[in-house]
Amino acid sequence: MDSGMTMIPKPPDRGLEQEQFLKILSREEALARFEAALFPRAIPSQRRRLADALGAALAEDITAPIDVPPFDRSNVDGFAVRSSDISAAGEGAPVNLVLNGETIHCGISPRLHVATGTATPIATGGPLPRGADAVVMVEHTQPSGSDAIEIRRAVSPGQFVSYAGSDIARGEALLRAGTIIGSREIGMLAACGVADVRVARKPRVAVISTGDELVQPGEALAPAAIYDTNGAIVAAAIDENGGEAVFLGAVPDDEARLEAAMRGALRDADMLVLSGGTSKGAGDLSHRIIGRLGQPGIIAHGVALKPGKPLCLAVCDGKPVVILPGFPTSAMFTFHDMIVPVLRKMAGLPARSDARVSATVPVRITSELGRVEFVMVSLVEGKDGLIAYPSGKGSGAITSFAQADGFLRIDALADQMPAGTEAEVTLFTPHVRVPDLVIVGSHCTGLDLVTAPLAHVGLAVRSIAVGSLGGLAAAKRGECDLAPIHLFDDRSETYNTPYLVEGLVLVPGWRRMQGIVFRKDDKRFDGLGAEAAVAAALADPACIMVNRNQGAGTRILIDRLLGGARPEGYWNQPRSHNAVAAAVAQHRADWGMTIAPVAHAVGLGFIPFAEEHYDFALVTARKQRSAVQAFLHALGSDEARAALERAGFRPA
Ligand code: AMP
Ligand code: MG
């Protein structure tokens, strides 16, 4: 393999005056400066055999070296003829042609001239003999004695003939530099006899995660540690965009070790991508080290993006060095928006062309003025087209990626996107896949047990957690099939039914036992009922509670038990059952209220208090849809009921 270079042209000059590095730049300005510091540059390339070129980016324009087909070729099995001989042929006027003494198979050069009044048998792919200008299909002829045929229809000149160069003409541009070589391109190259091509060499991109708290997947999670998510996701995104990622692991927040790792990475790699440590916090070192690694150093530190403000872009002696924000979703958005364009250019690839669709936003989305904001959305089919639900759970939430179908962009100059906006959604996948069944409302782990068999038979189920009231609103607008709710009505002292409106019917789900959780070794709660347990907690000023958010069904129960008291911890109001259990298990609180299955999963003590009804508001107009029927069937099945019971729920 020899190597060579292709030039990427210099981007338009944006006036690169020196500016203070720590100033926040607009995303356009930051990207322009980054590109200006990197391009023009040579893209290393190499020759590869066709069989090894799949997926590579072509580094040269390829011109067809020959005509394809190389000769005038028959497209059918039949007889090579002179069209003028049979121009008068018809049903009532058959024409007889005498057969020449050869048959032209594929790969056989004809020897005999087709003279007036004669025909030569020819196979599909055979070269047309001298004198002939058309082919008659064998189906349109009759033998006439042993050495002649009878023809009852005319042919036009050129019929069933592919002329030399009609597919690809010698000298024609076949493929352009930057084309990604797939099976179709390989086929075209093979047809022209091209055995090897010059392709861009993939840039080697070193990836380093930073942070004392990081543990690699597969290792045990120590207290206060988290799994390194960015290492895996950034490496995969590099490979997806034409690079060759070399993951070097997570380095603790130690200046000397980090500098050694960065220097080592830059020796072998064409580019370095770090994550974490870029906010300007005490342990945030990477950007300080960059200044010592090469010229010109930091190009932008702070970009008006959300998520992703602390992004740091640098160039050290010609190599891009990037520090992505630590939060995985921030890291991913900034990587795709700001780094992918540069990486693809270095890899000789064209810019990404992600699929986009237009969809209505059903709720108002607030946005920070002055920053371009990316909001992940889940798509569902509404009455008049697609609906895009914001599915982000904050910049730290990685699971939003799995829930989301794509993202929308809110302009830096907007402080909100009003409900009802028709927005452009950039898809994460090549096509929209609208789910077969859409469940919007309160989430419960029991729901997964009911929908599992649906997924197994190939139905796409989308469940979007927006709380009971959000689900009811979506159901009223007809944006979902079912809204799981658990809403207690004080006046009637019943669950859910009082909240239904016309067009919705209640499908009973299951009961969830709510109760007090505490650590099993905490003697203060030993053997007590719920009321007595709360009284014991209130009697001890050192006893800290964990509450729930306003509007949660659980919160209504807690407030009833507290009877107006506001003990320490009251203002700690997480939004989920699991967070309550984690707070108690990790000693940040001593008691709280959650559901039995969650308490048991974490090994906490549990004092039952009240049973909550988790039911479904079914949109009547959508009841006959087959996915809805499948859900209702699954919900009533013995399997689902048994699975719910095993998990600690009581089917209704
Ligand atoms: P930092 O910028 O280092 O302060 O990180 C910001 C947040 O992102 C912190 O909560 C970090 O724990 C988290 N974080 C940093 N790096 C990673 C990583 N590689 N994987 C997952 N989370 C990370
Ligand atoms: Mg860190």
XYZ file of C-alpha atoms and ligand atoms in Angstrom:
676
model
C 0.000 0.000 0.000
C 1.547 3.297 -1.005
C 0.240 6.485 0.491
C -0.624 9.881 -0.886
C -2.432 13.069 -0.049
C -5.599 14.840 -1.140
C -6.073 18.494 -0.277
C -9.147 19.815 1.521
C -9.722 23.414 0.444
C -9.367 26.259 2.924
C -12.690 27.383 4.423
C -13.820 30.972 3.807
C -11.740 33.402 5.868
C -13.740 34.627 8.870
C -11.070 37.041 10.188
C -9.113 35.197 12.820
C -8.203 38.044 15.118
C -6.794 37.029 18.495
C -9.439 37.074 21.196
C -9.596 36.127 24.788
C -9.988 32.380 24.955
C -12.410 32.125 27.812
C -15.051 34.194 26.084
C -18.204 32.313 25.112
C -18.474 32.046 21.343
C -21.514 31.378 19.203
C -21.510 27.859 17.778
C -20.970 29.223 14.252
C -18.022 31.360 15.315
C -16.433 28.537 17.329
C -16.797 26.082 14.462
C -15.458 28.592 11.926
C -12.367 29.273 14.043
C -11.795 25.576 14.678
C -12.023 24.763 10.970
C -9.828 27.711 10.004
C -7.113 26.426 12.338
C -7.295 22.925 10.844
C -7.926 23.366 7.129
C -6.614 23.330 4.477
C -4.770 20.154 5.328
C -3.709 17.040 3.499
C -5.784 13.898 3.965
C -3.509 10.873 4.054
C -4.675 8.217 1.646
C -3.730 4.696 0.682
C -4.440 2.210 -2.098
C -6.696 -0.684 -1.209
C -7.822 -3.744 -3.077
C -11.469 -3.576 -4.044
C -12.368 -6.352 -1.632
C -10.897 -4.365 1.279
C -12.366 -1.014 0.313
C -15.920 -1.514 1.608
C -16.949 1.419 3.810
C -13.890 3.522 2.952
C -14.094 7.018 1.454
C -12.770 7.307 -2.061
C -9.797 9.703 -2.164
C -9.739 10.175 -5.944
C -12.185 10.767 -8.763
C -12.482 7.620 -10.854
C -12.963 7.800 -14.608
C -14.159 4.753 -16.501
C -11.100 3.197 -18.172
C -13.199 1.195 -20.669
C -16.617 1.113 -22.285
C -19.194 -1.023 -20.503
C -20.377 -3.121 -22.184
C -17.161 -3.270 -24.189
C -19.013 -4.300 -27.391
C -22.554 -4.192 -28.857
C -24.277 -6.954 -26.965
C -27.493 -8.910 -27.280
C -29.891 -8.524 -24.368
C -31.952 -11.625 -25.144
C -31.695 -15.132 -26.516
C -32.690 -14.974 -30.160
C -31.381 -14.200 -33.647
C -29.170 -11.381 -34.841
C -30.806 -9.855 -37.920
C -30.808 -6.870 -40.234
C -33.962 -4.970 -39.184
C -34.630 -3.827 -42.741
C -35.053 -7.492 -43.792
C -38.127 -7.895 -41.609
C -39.610 -4.410 -41.610
C -42.640 -5.718 -43.519
C -43.146 -8.852 -41.378
C -46.539 -9.335 -39.715
C -49.071 -11.980 -38.653
C -50.290 -12.396 -42.194
C -46.895 -11.772 -43.804
C -44.193 -14.046 -42.354
C -40.604 -13.522 -43.479
C -38.141 -16.388 -43.725
C -34.452 -15.900 -42.906
C -31.710 -18.435 -43.595
C -29.549 -19.318 -40.581
C -25.829 -18.633 -40.726
C -23.569 -21.484 -39.755
C -22.552 -20.377 -36.253
C -24.121 -19.777 -32.853
C -22.833 -16.861 -30.806
C -22.576 -17.782 -27.140
C -21.279 -15.480 -24.385
C -17.563 -15.034 -24.731
C -17.540 -16.095 -28.414
C -16.431 -13.626 -31.089
C -18.599 -13.905 -34.211
C -16.864 -15.011 -37.407
C -19.616 -14.680 -39.984
C -21.226 -11.619 -41.525
C -25.044 -11.372 -41.320
C -25.896 -10.832 -44.961
C -29.292 -9.708 -46.221
C -31.851 -12.492 -45.827
C -29.900 -14.282 -43.072
C -29.896 -14.516 -39.257
C -27.394 -15.801 -36.689
C -28.495 -17.536 -33.433
C -27.219 -15.463 -30.496
C -27.347 -15.908 -26.695
C -27.970 -13.180 -24.097
C -24.652 -11.378 -23.652
C -23.234 -12.448 -27.027
C -21.481 -9.840 -29.227
C -23.538 -8.673 -32.203
C -22.031 -9.922 -35.483
C -21.064 -7.641 -38.356
C -24.048 -6.716 -40.533
C -26.706 -7.239 -37.849
C -28.393 -4.228 -36.193
C -31.101 -5.847 -34.037
C -32.046 -9.068 -32.279
C -35.335 -10.964 -32.581
C -36.366 -12.853 -29.441
C -36.451 -16.598 -29.878
C -40.070 -16.542 -28.624
C -41.069 -14.510 -31.676
C -39.730 -17.002 -34.231
C -40.655 -20.421 -35.607
C -38.206 -22.959 -37.042
C -38.689 -23.263 -40.795
C -36.998 -26.454 -41.863
C -33.559 -27.229 -40.410
C -31.686 -24.120 -41.541
C -34.176 -21.254 -41.543
C -36.592 -19.381 -39.267
C -39.919 -17.728 -39.812
C -40.618 -14.305 -38.281
C -44.087 -12.730 -37.953
C -43.271 -9.331 -36.474
C -41.000 -6.435 -37.338
C -38.133 -5.179 -35.149
C -36.782 -1.673 -34.967
C -33.071 -1.013 -35.477
C -31.178 -1.503 -32.233
C -33.935 -3.584 -30.628
C -32.589 -5.818 -27.818
C -29.059 -4.497 -28.364
C -26.967 -2.780 -25.663
C -24.424 -0.668 -27.499
C -20.796 -0.423 -26.414
C -20.446 2.197 -23.675
C -24.207 2.555 -23.202
C -23.883 1.579 -19.532
C -20.628 3.400 -18.771
C -18.672 5.241 -21.455
C -14.877 5.220 -21.438
C -13.701 8.545 -19.943
C -16.995 9.165 -18.098
C -16.777 10.175 -14.412
C -17.618 6.985 -12.580
C -17.241 7.905 -8.902
C -16.238 11.100 -7.130
C -13.734 11.502 -4.302
C -15.586 11.412 -0.987
C -17.973 8.679 -2.082
C -18.327 5.993 0.544
C -17.648 2.676 -1.104
C -20.581 0.325 -0.747
C -21.514 -2.812 -2.641
C -22.959 -0.779 -5.539
C -19.731 1.176 -5.978
C -17.699 -2.008 -5.777
C -19.894 -3.443 -8.521
C -19.320 -0.432 -10.793
C -15.571 -0.552 -10.231
C -15.442 -4.287 -10.906
C -17.449 -3.833 -14.151
C -14.711 -1.455 -15.338
C -11.941 -3.840 -14.336
C -10.668 -1.588 -11.526
C -8.824 -3.798 -9.021
C -7.718 -1.221 -6.451
C -8.620 2.305 -5.467
C -7.123 5.137 -3.477
C -9.112 5.698 -0.287
C -8.743 8.102 2.614
C -6.866 6.653 5.576
C -9.124 6.729 8.627
C -7.917 9.314 11.141
C -6.782 7.679 14.377
C -8.634 9.366 17.208
C -7.465 8.819 20.777
C -10.243 8.921 23.406
C -9.609 9.634 27.076
C -12.235 9.963 29.807
C -11.308 12.024 32.843
C -12.551 11.883 36.408
C -11.734 10.255 39.733
C -15.275 8.899 39.849
C -15.116 6.807 36.678
C -15.152 3.009 36.578
C -15.119 0.958 33.370
C -18.163 -1.211 32.587
C -17.552 -4.738 33.832
C -15.830 -3.516 36.985
C -17.525 -3.192 40.367
C -19.161 0.152 41.158
C -17.666 1.649 44.341
C -19.772 4.069 46.459
C -19.963 7.515 44.747
C -18.487 6.060 41.548
C -20.216 5.976 38.172
C -19.620 4.014 35.016
C -17.626 5.669 32.271
C -20.247 6.285 29.620
C -18.445 8.796 27.449
C -15.514 6.518 26.653
C -17.781 3.955 24.990
C -20.198 6.365 23.332
C -17.541 8.726 21.963
C -15.435 5.868 20.605
C -18.483 4.420 18.843
C -19.469 7.814 17.414
C -15.936 8.273 16.068
C -16.104 4.924 14.286
C -19.548 5.821 12.934
C -18.128 8.957 11.363
C -15.117 7.620 9.548
C -12.516 7.662 12.304
C -10.650 4.849 13.998
C -11.133 5.276 17.727
C -8.420 4.218 20.142
C -9.872 4.238 23.647
C -7.203 4.849 26.262
C -9.381 4.457 29.367
C -10.279 6.867 32.148
C -7.573 8.969 33.786
C -8.044 10.367 37.306
C -8.074 14.140 37.903
C -4.308 14.287 38.457
C -2.440 16.873 36.423
C 0.794 14.921 35.932
C -0.941 11.672 34.971
C -3.367 13.427 32.683
C -0.599 15.363 30.936
C 1.394 12.165 30.412
C -1.677 10.437 28.979
C -2.457 13.349 26.658
C 1.125 13.590 25.391
C 1.242 9.850 24.795
C -2.064 9.960 22.928
C -0.970 12.820 20.680
C 2.246 11.023 19.687
C 0.322 8.245 17.930
C -3.033 9.763 17.054
C -4.255 12.300 14.510
C -6.763 13.726 16.961
C -7.509 13.600 20.682
C -10.953 13.681 22.281
C -11.254 13.997 26.052
C -14.383 14.304 28.127
C -15.017 15.814 31.528
C -13.038 18.361 33.463
C -13.857 21.283 31.232
C -16.154 23.357 33.441
C -13.684 25.581 35.279
C -13.973 23.598 38.537
C -11.177 22.776 40.965
C -10.429 19.378 39.486
C -10.723 20.562 35.915
C -7.265 20.372 34.471
C -7.349 19.311 30.861
C -7.649 22.788 29.380
C -4.686 24.009 31.417
C -2.558 21.152 30.073
C -3.534 21.874 26.464
C -1.639 25.163 26.554
C 1.591 23.177 26.967
C 0.963 20.627 24.238
C 1.435 22.657 21.072
C 0.473 25.676 19.013
C -1.889 27.492 18.716
C -3.591 25.747 21.674
C -7.135 26.624 22.750
C -9.357 28.043 20.003
C -12.645 28.178 21.887
C -13.487 27.427 25.499
C -17.177 28.007 26.119
C -19.675 27.762 23.271
C -23.257 29.045 23.331
C -24.815 25.582 23.130
C -27.221 23.773 25.424
C -26.336 21.211 26.443
C -22.633 21.690 25.982
C -21.526 25.146 27.074
C -18.129 24.099 28.548
C -16.933 22.592 25.264
C -13.256 23.295 24.635
C -11.747 23.211 21.137
C -8.009 23.318 20.566
C -5.392 22.619 17.941
C -1.957 21.449 19.064
C 0.663 21.475 16.311
C -1.910 20.690 13.653
C -3.849 18.063 15.607
C -7.350 18.780 16.894
C -7.718 18.353 20.642
C -11.232 18.506 22.026
C -12.583 18.415 25.557
C -16.218 17.427 25.587
C -18.450 18.271 28.551
C -18.699 15.474 31.139
C -22.429 14.790 31.032
C -22.927 12.066 28.430
C -25.796 13.720 26.569
C -23.885 17.021 26.505
C -20.829 15.160 25.276
C -22.842 13.525 22.514
C -24.616 16.630 21.266
C -21.450 18.718 21.152
C -19.586 15.854 19.519
C -22.178 15.519 16.767
C -22.676 19.207 16.252
C -19.113 20.515 16.475
C -16.649 17.630 16.136
C -18.275 15.373 13.556
C -17.983 18.004 10.757
C -14.242 18.262 11.376
C -13.708 14.527 11.811
C -15.547 13.744 8.578
C -13.467 16.252 6.651
C -10.303 14.697 8.046
C -11.658 11.295 7.014
C -12.387 12.509 3.486
C -16.133 12.068 3.985
C -18.921 14.409 2.938
C -20.937 16.166 5.646
C -23.584 14.067 7.366
C -27.018 14.150 5.831
C -29.287 13.125 8.672
C -32.932 12.563 7.819
C -35.342 15.248 9.017
C -39.085 15.297 9.498
C -41.504 17.951 10.519
C -43.593 17.433 13.669
C -45.827 19.423 16.010
C -44.636 20.137 19.538
C -47.595 19.512 21.895
C -46.227 21.410 24.903
C -44.327 24.645 25.425
C -40.558 24.114 25.717
C -38.647 26.799 27.574
C -35.144 27.580 26.406
C -32.203 29.649 27.568
C -31.791 32.882 25.663
C -28.413 33.175 23.946
C -27.668 29.481 23.520
C -28.586 27.136 20.703
C -30.548 24.429 22.484
C -30.972 20.815 21.433
C -34.048 19.014 22.752
C -34.493 15.277 22.321
C -37.955 14.230 21.209
C -40.028 11.045 20.886
C -42.264 10.905 17.844
C -45.814 9.588 17.855
C -48.519 9.692 15.211
C -51.111 12.365 16.007
C -54.447 13.095 14.334
C -52.850 15.353 11.712
C -49.272 14.195 11.410
C -46.346 13.581 13.709
C -46.153 14.847 17.285
C -42.754 15.456 18.923
C -42.668 14.981 22.698
C -39.632 16.414 24.444
C -38.024 13.423 26.137
C -34.953 14.952 27.724
C -34.527 14.435 31.430
C -31.738 16.997 31.806
C -28.211 16.990 30.502
C -27.157 14.117 32.754
C -29.710 11.643 31.415
C -28.296 9.097 29.022
C -31.463 6.997 28.720
C -33.154 9.872 26.882
C -31.153 8.680 23.891
C -32.933 5.336 23.835
C -36.365 6.938 24.266
C -35.802 9.609 21.652
C -36.228 9.382 17.888
C -34.298 12.553 17.237
C -33.883 16.126 18.371
C -35.047 19.587 17.553
C -33.091 22.823 17.731
C -34.211 25.984 19.462
C -32.502 29.061 18.123
C -30.153 31.068 20.352
C -32.449 34.091 20.031
C -35.575 32.269 21.262
C -36.457 31.858 24.936
C -39.089 29.222 24.220
C -40.772 27.099 21.612
C -44.532 27.608 21.967
C -46.917 24.644 22.118
C -48.232 23.886 18.633
C -44.989 24.843 16.869
C -44.296 22.896 13.686
C -40.654 21.977 14.286
C -38.024 20.260 12.207
C -36.778 17.093 13.883
C -33.403 15.616 12.980
C -33.715 11.844 13.228
C -31.213 9.594 14.992
C -32.189 6.825 12.559
C -32.524 6.901 8.764
C -36.349 6.655 8.884
C -39.151 7.547 11.243
C -40.503 4.502 12.979
C -43.765 5.442 14.566
C -44.618 3.084 17.396
C -47.549 0.677 17.120
C -48.660 1.373 20.665
C -48.195 4.682 22.454
C -48.496 4.889 26.226
C -48.127 8.376 27.726
C -48.477 9.051 31.424
C -47.136 7.800 34.720
C -44.445 5.194 34.528
C -44.390 1.983 36.548
C -41.979 -0.938 36.353
C -45.061 -3.182 36.167
C -45.825 -1.709 32.744
C -42.741 -3.311 31.236
C -43.974 -6.712 32.426
C -47.240 -6.258 30.519
C -45.721 -4.878 27.317
C -42.819 -7.367 27.097
C -44.837 -9.993 25.143
C -45.952 -7.305 22.673
C -42.372 -6.353 21.938
C -41.526 -10.026 21.507
C -44.069 -10.371 18.688
C -42.591 -7.371 16.916
C -44.882 -4.544 18.052
C -43.046 -1.309 18.753
C -44.262 0.012 22.099
C -43.365 3.541 23.123
C -43.972 4.602 26.672
C -43.371 8.238 27.498
C -43.244 9.188 31.175
C -44.871 12.563 31.706
C -46.804 11.873 34.910
C -50.513 11.103 35.324
C -51.819 14.584 34.487
C -49.578 14.938 31.429
C -50.806 11.550 30.239
C -54.455 12.525 30.666
C -53.860 15.688 28.632
C -52.187 13.667 25.857
C -55.077 11.174 25.870
C -57.612 14.003 25.567
C -55.710 15.329 22.561
C -55.717 11.829 21.055
C -51.916 11.602 20.996
C -51.687 8.234 22.703
C -53.575 4.974 22.971
C -53.421 4.675 26.732
C -52.558 6.955 29.616
C -51.486 5.168 32.811
C -52.709 7.212 35.788
C -52.861 7.011 39.569
C -54.805 10.063 40.653
C -56.616 10.163 43.977
C -59.756 12.271 44.219
C -60.149 13.686 47.736
C -63.849 14.423 47.442
C -64.982 10.986 46.314
C -62.035 9.239 47.995
C -61.595 7.130 44.871
C -58.853 6.707 42.338
C -58.825 7.691 38.662
C -62.477 7.374 37.587
C -63.384 10.959 38.576
C -60.649 12.239 36.240
C -62.026 10.687 33.064
C -63.778 12.764 30.409
C -65.808 11.809 27.360
C -63.778 9.799 24.891
C -61.811 8.009 27.624
C -62.659 4.800 29.457
C -60.917 3.259 32.425
C -59.097 -0.044 32.032
C -58.212 -1.395 35.478
C -54.496 -2.042 35.877
C -53.072 -3.074 39.214
C -52.652 -1.990 42.819
C -49.381 -0.810 44.257
C -48.862 -0.884 48.002
C -47.449 2.418 49.214
C -45.670 2.438 52.528
C -42.925 3.779 54.732
C -39.383 2.676 53.905
C -36.522 2.586 56.384
C -33.259 0.738 56.787
C -33.876 -2.651 58.379
C -31.344 -1.996 61.154
C -33.069 1.253 62.183
C -34.692 0.321 65.514
C -36.821 3.481 65.615
C -39.339 1.923 63.216
C -39.298 -1.662 64.501
C -42.720 -3.274 64.571
C -44.650 -0.019 64.068
C -47.620 0.744 61.823
C -47.419 3.657 59.367
C -48.999 6.306 61.607
C -46.902 5.253 64.601
C -43.749 5.149 62.478
C -44.263 8.735 61.312
C -45.018 9.804 64.888
C -41.747 8.182 66.015
C -39.860 9.961 63.231
C -41.368 13.334 64.126
C -40.449 12.765 67.780
C -36.745 12.470 66.909
C -35.229 15.727 65.603
C -32.259 13.773 64.180
C -34.565 11.720 61.970
C -34.539 12.993 58.373
C -37.253 12.306 55.807
C -37.293 12.305 52.012
C -40.455 13.689 50.427
C -41.957 13.481 46.910
C -42.718 16.149 44.355
C -45.912 18.191 44.449
C -48.569 16.499 42.300
C -47.342 12.958 42.879
C -49.959 10.545 44.180
C -47.465 9.484 46.837
C -47.109 13.091 48.035
C -50.817 13.248 48.880
C -50.387 10.227 51.158
C -47.273 11.675 52.829
C -48.978 14.995 53.530
C -51.916 13.148 55.034
C -49.594 11.276 57.413
C -47.586 14.377 58.335
C -50.720 16.365 59.184
C -49.029 19.723 58.563
C -45.621 18.907 60.118
C -42.487 19.966 58.172
C -39.653 17.808 59.513
C -36.080 18.055 58.262
C -35.862 16.668 54.705
C -39.373 17.837 53.772
C -37.963 19.999 50.974
C -35.988 17.135 49.487
C -38.588 16.260 46.829
C -37.362 13.790 44.205
C -39.644 12.779 41.354
C -39.494 8.993 41.522
C -40.077 5.983 43.744
C -36.519 4.814 43.128
C -34.948 8.077 44.257
C -36.758 7.808 47.603
C -35.430 4.284 48.126
C -31.886 5.322 47.127
C -31.912 8.281 49.555
C -32.866 6.021 52.462
C -30.539 3.173 51.475
C -27.625 5.637 51.161
C -28.294 7.288 54.577
C -29.167 10.684 53.142
C -32.591 10.212 54.692
C -34.022 7.843 57.287
C -37.542 7.402 56.003
C -39.776 8.153 53.056
C -42.698 6.710 51.150
C -42.415 4.475 48.128
C -44.039 1.408 46.609
C -43.390 -2.091 47.932
C -41.599 -3.577 44.872
C -39.053 -0.753 44.884
C -38.484 -1.031 48.640
C -37.917 -4.766 48.398
C -35.591 -4.497 45.401
C -33.235 -2.305 47.465
C -33.592 -4.436 50.614
C -35.295 -1.795 52.759
C -37.773 -2.323 55.586
C -41.361 -1.590 54.488
C -44.476 -0.613 56.467
C -47.590 -0.883 54.257
C -49.886 2.145 54.352
C -52.343 2.424 51.461
C -52.996 0.719 48.190
C -52.789 2.905 45.139
C -54.705 2.197 41.936
C -52.596 2.253 38.794
C -55.079 2.130 35.882
C -55.231 3.084 32.242
C -57.282 5.816 30.579
C -57.995 4.280 27.199
C -58.734 6.534 24.229
C -62.015 4.983 23.028
C -61.469 6.044 19.424
C -58.282 3.968 19.323
C -59.595 0.892 21.104
C -59.995 -1.228 17.965
C -56.377 -0.771 16.833
C -54.714 -4.169 16.811
C -51.838 -3.075 19.051
C -54.342 -1.811 21.640
C -56.210 -5.102 21.473
C -52.905 -6.928 21.927
C -52.173 -4.794 24.995
C -55.592 -5.434 26.538
C -55.160 -9.117 25.872
C -51.702 -9.130 27.465
C -52.962 -7.165 30.479
C -55.639 -9.761 31.184
C -53.413 -12.782 30.541
C -52.430 -15.207 33.275
C -48.755 -14.664 32.399
C -48.906 -10.907 32.972
C -50.898 -11.280 36.176
C -48.393 -13.806 37.508
C -45.448 -11.589 36.543
C -47.068 -8.575 38.243
C -47.659 -10.585 41.395
C -44.091 -11.854 41.436
C -42.903 -8.248 41.230
C -45.072 -7.244 44.193
C -48.098 -5.724 42.432
C -51.710 -6.836 42.843
C -53.545 -7.112 39.517
C -57.019 -5.525 39.631
P -16.958 17.333 34.819
O -17.022 18.243 33.639
O -15.736 16.507 34.845
O -17.164 18.094 36.075
O -18.180 16.324 34.670
C -19.527 16.760 34.696
C -20.423 15.593 35.043
O -20.302 14.569 34.052
C -20.078 14.916 36.347
O -21.294 14.516 36.957
C -19.276 13.708 35.943
O -19.359 12.648 36.874
C -19.942 13.323 34.647
N -19.000 12.619 33.783
C -17.764 13.069 33.432
N -17.161 12.169 32.626
C -18.027 11.135 32.470
C -17.977 9.900 31.766
N -16.905 9.550 31.043
N -19.047 9.078 31.821
C -20.138 9.428 32.539
N -20.247 10.577 33.211
C -19.201 11.431 33.212
Mg -14.711 15.413 36.126
